[in-house]
């Protein structure tokens, strides 16, 4: 009788563990679905308006970003006029900036700031898929909405803007809600909220990202993505040797 009881207890424990494991949300799928909403998967162009606000100072910049696949991006500075002609190019794991007054492009890192709280990788709209390893952490509420919370860790050698990201994705819609950008150790650098959802290229997407500095809460940087359209983008656009051309 005792052996049967022990067997029953072990069986129940095994079945519970198996059920718990099977019921765990698929972090990879959650991330893929969210990224399909956050960024169009086709080759496209979008205008980016950056507004940086501190206590008594507001600075504005505009850019045009061209995205081809997940490994090519070109950012052109449009305003202010003093910056016009400057370009940032991402190819695979490498990023360069070209300034008209310089002789050749200079290698930079995606995490370097472009303005305010925004880094080059934010404006280049780097995709999380393929650059991070996702892990499901928990379910939690954000703005009264049930969300999956993922821990994204950067894959070695990939052109990431942040070492770690805590990514909040709405359960019912797969829409990205917010991202907490962190160091390797888990220290928060800034928090991004995805907002102003609109129908863009057949999908309801966030057209605004608001970045708040983790230390200076009154320092915010707003990125608005406008005039997004499918575009035929030649590989010549993403040739480092052609950055000096209009």
Coordinates of C-alpha atoms in Angstrom, one line a residue:
X1 CA 0.0 0.0 0.0
X2 CA 2.8 2.4 0.9
X3 CA 4.6 1.7 -2.4
X4 CA 1.4 2.5 -4.3
X5 CA 0.9 5.7 -2.3
X6 CA 4.5 6.8 -3.1
X7 CA 4.0 6.0 -6.7
X8 CA 0.9 8.1 -6.8
X9 CA 2.6 11.1 -5.2
X10 CA 5.6 10.9 -7.6
X11 CA 3.2 10.6 -10.5
X12 CA 1.2 13.7 -9.4
X13 CA 4.5 15.7 -8.9
X14 CA 5.7 14.6 -12.3
X15 CA 2.5 15.6 -14.0
X16 CA 2.4 18.9 -12.2
X17 CA 5.9 19.8 -13.3
X18 CA 5.1 18.7 -16.9
X19 CA 2.0 20.8 -17.0
X20 CA 3.7 23.8 -15.5
X21 CA 6.5 23.5 -18.1
X22 CA 4.0 23.1 -21.0
X23 CA 1.9 26.0 -19.8
X24 CA 4.8 28.5 -19.7
X25 CA 4.4 31.2 -22.4
X26 CA 6.8 30.9 -25.4
X27 CA 9.1 33.9 -25.0
X28 CA 10.5 33.6 -28.5
X29 CA 6.9 33.7 -30.0
X30 CA 5.9 36.6 -27.8
X31 CA 8.9 38.6 -28.9
X32 CA 8.4 37.9 -32.6
X33 CA 4.7 38.9 -32.5
X34 CA 5.5 42.1 -30.6
X35 CA 8.3 43.1 -33.0
X36 CA 6.0 42.5 -36.0
X37 CA 3.8 45.2 -34.5
X38 CA 6.5 47.6 -33.4
X39 CA 8.3 47.6 -36.7
X40 CA 7.1 46.8 -40.2
X41 CA 8.8 43.7 -41.6
X42 CA 9.0 45.0 -45.2
X43 CA 11.7 47.4 -46.6
X44 CA 10.4 50.8 -45.6
X45 CA 11.2 54.5 -44.9
X46 CA 9.9 56.6 -42.0
X47 CA 10.4 60.2 -40.9
X48 CA 11.5 60.5 -37.3
X49 CA 10.8 63.6 -35.2
X50 CA 12.8 63.9 -32.0
X51 CA 11.8 66.3 -29.3
X52 CA 14.0 66.5 -26.2
X53 CA 12.7 68.2 -23.2
X54 CA 14.5 69.2 -20.0
X55 CA 13.4 71.6 -17.3
X56 CA 13.6 74.8 -19.3
X57 CA 15.0 73.6 -22.6
X58 CA 13.4 72.0 -25.7
X59 CA 15.5 70.8 -28.7
X60 CA 14.1 69.3 -31.9
X61 CA 15.6 67.2 -34.6
X62 CA 14.2 65.4 -37.7
X63 CA 15.6 62.4 -39.5
X64 CA 14.6 60.1 -42.4
X65 CA 15.3 56.4 -41.6
X66 CA 15.4 53.7 -44.3
X67 CA 15.3 50.1 -43.2
X68 CA 16.1 47.1 -45.4
X69 CA 15.6 43.8 -43.6
X70 CA 17.0 43.4 -40.2
X71 CA 20.6 44.2 -41.0
X72 CA 20.6 47.4 -42.9
X73 CA 19.5 50.9 -41.8
X74 CA 20.4 54.4 -43.1
X75 CA 19.5 57.5 -41.0
X76 CA 19.7 60.9 -42.8
X77 CA 19.7 64.1 -40.7
X78 CA 17.1 66.6 -42.0
X79 CA 17.0 69.4 -39.4
X80 CA 18.4 71.5 -37.9
X81 CA 20.1 72.8 -41.1
X82 CA 23.5 72.7 -39.5
X83 CA 23.3 68.9 -39.3
X84 CA 21.8 68.3 -42.8
X85 CA 24.0 65.9 -44.9
X86 CA 25.0 63.9 -41.8
X87 CA 24.2 60.2 -42.2
X88 CA 24.3 57.1 -40.0
X89 CA 24.7 53.7 -41.6
X90 CA 24.1 50.3 -40.1
X91 CA 25.2 47.1 -41.9
X92 CA 25.1 43.8 -40.0
X93 CA 27.1 44.4 -36.8
X94 CA 28.8 47.7 -37.8
X95 CA 27.6 51.3 -37.6
X96 CA 29.2 54.4 -39.1
X97 CA 28.5 58.1 -39.0
X98 CA 29.3 60.4 -42.0
X99 CA 29.6 64.2 -41.4
X100 CA 30.0 66.3 -44.6
X101 CA 33.0 68.1 -43.1
X102 CA 34.9 64.8 -42.5
X103 CA 37.0 62.9 -45.0
X104 CA 35.5 59.5 -44.4
X105 CA 32.8 57.8 -42.2
X106 CA 33.7 57.2 -38.5
X107 CA 32.8 53.9 -36.8
X108 CA 30.4 54.4 -33.9
X109 CA 28.3 52.2 -31.5
X110 CA 24.5 51.9 -31.5
X111 CA 24.4 52.8 -27.8
X112 CA 26.0 56.2 -28.4
X113 CA 23.5 59.1 -27.9
X114 CA 22.2 60.9 -31.0
X115 CA 20.3 63.5 -28.9
X116 CA 18.8 63.6 -25.4
X117 CA 17.9 60.2 -24.1
X118 CA 17.8 58.7 -27.6
X119 CA 20.7 56.6 -29.0
X120 CA 21.6 55.9 -32.6
X121 CA 20.0 52.5 -32.3
X122 CA 16.7 54.0 -31.2
X123 CA 16.4 56.2 -34.3
X124 CA 17.7 53.4 -36.6
X125 CA 14.8 51.2 -35.1
X126 CA 16.9 48.2 -34.4
X127 CA 14.9 45.0 -34.1
X128 CA 15.0 43.0 -30.9
X129 CA 14.5 39.7 -32.8
X130 CA 17.9 38.2 -33.8
X131 CA 19.7 40.5 -31.4
X132 CA 18.5 39.3 -28.1
X133 CA 17.7 36.0 -26.3
X134 CA 14.3 36.3 -24.7
X135 CA 13.2 34.7 -21.4
X136 CA 9.7 34.8 -19.9
X137 CA 9.8 36.3 -16.5
X138 CA 6.2 36.9 -15.3
X139 CA 2.8 38.3 -16.0
X140 CA 2.0 41.7 -14.6
X141 CA -0.3 44.7 -15.1
X142 CA 0.7 47.9 -17.0
X143 CA -1.8 50.7 -17.2
X144 CA -4.5 48.1 -16.2
X145 CA -3.5 45.8 -19.0
X146 CA -2.3 42.3 -18.6
X147 CA 1.2 41.9 -19.9
X148 CA 3.9 39.3 -20.5
X149 CA 7.2 40.5 -19.1
X150 CA 10.3 39.3 -21.0
X151 CA 14.0 39.6 -20.0
X152 CA 16.0 40.2 -23.2
X153 CA 19.7 39.6 -23.1
X154 CA 22.0 40.8 -25.9
X155 CA 23.5 38.2 -28.1
X156 CA 27.3 38.5 -28.3
X157 CA 28.5 40.4 -31.3
X158 CA 25.1 41.9 -32.3
X159 CA 24.6 45.6 -32.8
X160 CA 22.5 46.3 -29.8
X161 CA 21.7 49.6 -28.2
X162 CA 21.2 48.1 -24.7
X163 CA 22.7 45.1 -22.9
X164 CA 19.4 44.1 -21.4
X165 CA 15.8 45.0 -21.9
X166 CA 12.8 44.3 -19.8
X167 CA 10.1 44.1 -22.4
X168 CA 6.4 44.4 -21.6
X169 CA 3.9 43.0 -24.1
X170 CA 0.1 43.1 -23.9
X171 CA -1.2 39.6 -23.7
X172 CA -4.4 40.0 -25.7
X173 CA -3.0 42.0 -28.6
X174 CA 0.8 41.3 -28.6
X175 CA 1.3 45.1 -28.6
X176 CA 4.5 46.4 -27.0
X177 CA 3.7 48.5 -24.0
X178 CA 7.0 49.6 -22.5
X179 CA 10.7 48.6 -22.3
X180 CA 13.1 49.2 -19.5
X181 CA 16.6 49.5 -20.9
X182 CA 19.3 48.3 -18.5
X183 CA 23.0 47.5 -18.1
X184 CA 24.3 44.0 -17.9
X185 CA 23.9 44.1 -14.1
X186 CA 20.2 45.0 -14.4
X187 CA 20.5 48.7 -13.5
X188 CA 17.9 50.8 -15.3
X189 CA 19.2 53.4 -17.7
X190 CA 15.9 54.7 -19.2
X191 CA 12.4 53.6 -19.8
X192 CA 10.5 53.7 -23.1
X193 CA 6.8 53.8 -23.4
X194 CA 5.2 52.9 -26.8
X195 CA 2.1 55.1 -27.5
X196 CA -0.1 56.7 -30.1
X197 CA -1.2 53.5 -31.8
X198 CA -2.4 54.0 -35.4
X199 CA -3.0 51.9 -38.5
X200 CA 0.3 51.9 -40.4
X201 CA 0.9 49.6 -43.4
X202 CA -2.1 47.4 -42.5
X203 CA -1.3 46.9 -38.8
X204 CA -2.0 49.0 -35.7
X205 CA 1.4 50.1 -34.5
X206 CA 2.9 52.5 -32.0
X207 CA 3.9 55.7 -33.8
X208 CA 5.5 57.3 -30.7
X209 CA 8.2 56.2 -28.2
X210 CA 8.7 58.3 -25.1
X211 CA 12.1 57.8 -23.4
X212 CA 12.5 58.9 -19.7
X213 CA 15.8 59.1 -18.0
X214 CA 16.0 56.7 -15.1
X215 CA 17.8 59.3 -12.9
X216 CA 16.5 62.6 -14.2
X217 CA 12.8 61.9 -14.4
X218 CA 12.1 65.4 -15.8
X219 CA 14.3 64.7 -18.8
X220 CA 12.2 63.1 -21.6
X221 CA 12.9 62.4 -25.3
X222 CA 9.9 61.8 -27.6
X223 CA 10.4 60.0 -30.9
X224 CA 7.5 60.2 -33.4
X225 CA 7.5 58.0 -36.5
X226 CA 5.6 59.6 -39.4
X227 CA 4.9 59.1 -43.1
X228 CA 5.9 55.5 -42.9
X229 CA 5.8 53.8 -46.3
X230 CA 7.0 50.7 -48.2
X231 CA 10.1 51.6 -50.3
X232 CA 12.3 50.0 -52.9
X233 CA 15.7 50.4 -51.4
X234 CA 18.8 49.8 -53.5
X235 CA 21.8 48.1 -51.9
X236 CA 23.8 51.1 -53.1
X237 CA 22.1 53.2 -50.5
X238 CA 23.7 51.1 -47.8
X239 CA 27.2 51.1 -49.3
X240 CA 29.6 52.9 -47.0
X241 CA 31.5 54.3 -50.0
X242 CA 28.4 56.2 -51.1
X243 CA 27.6 58.0 -47.9
X244 CA 29.1 61.3 -49.3
X245 CA 26.6 61.3 -52.2
X246 CA 23.2 63.0 -51.9

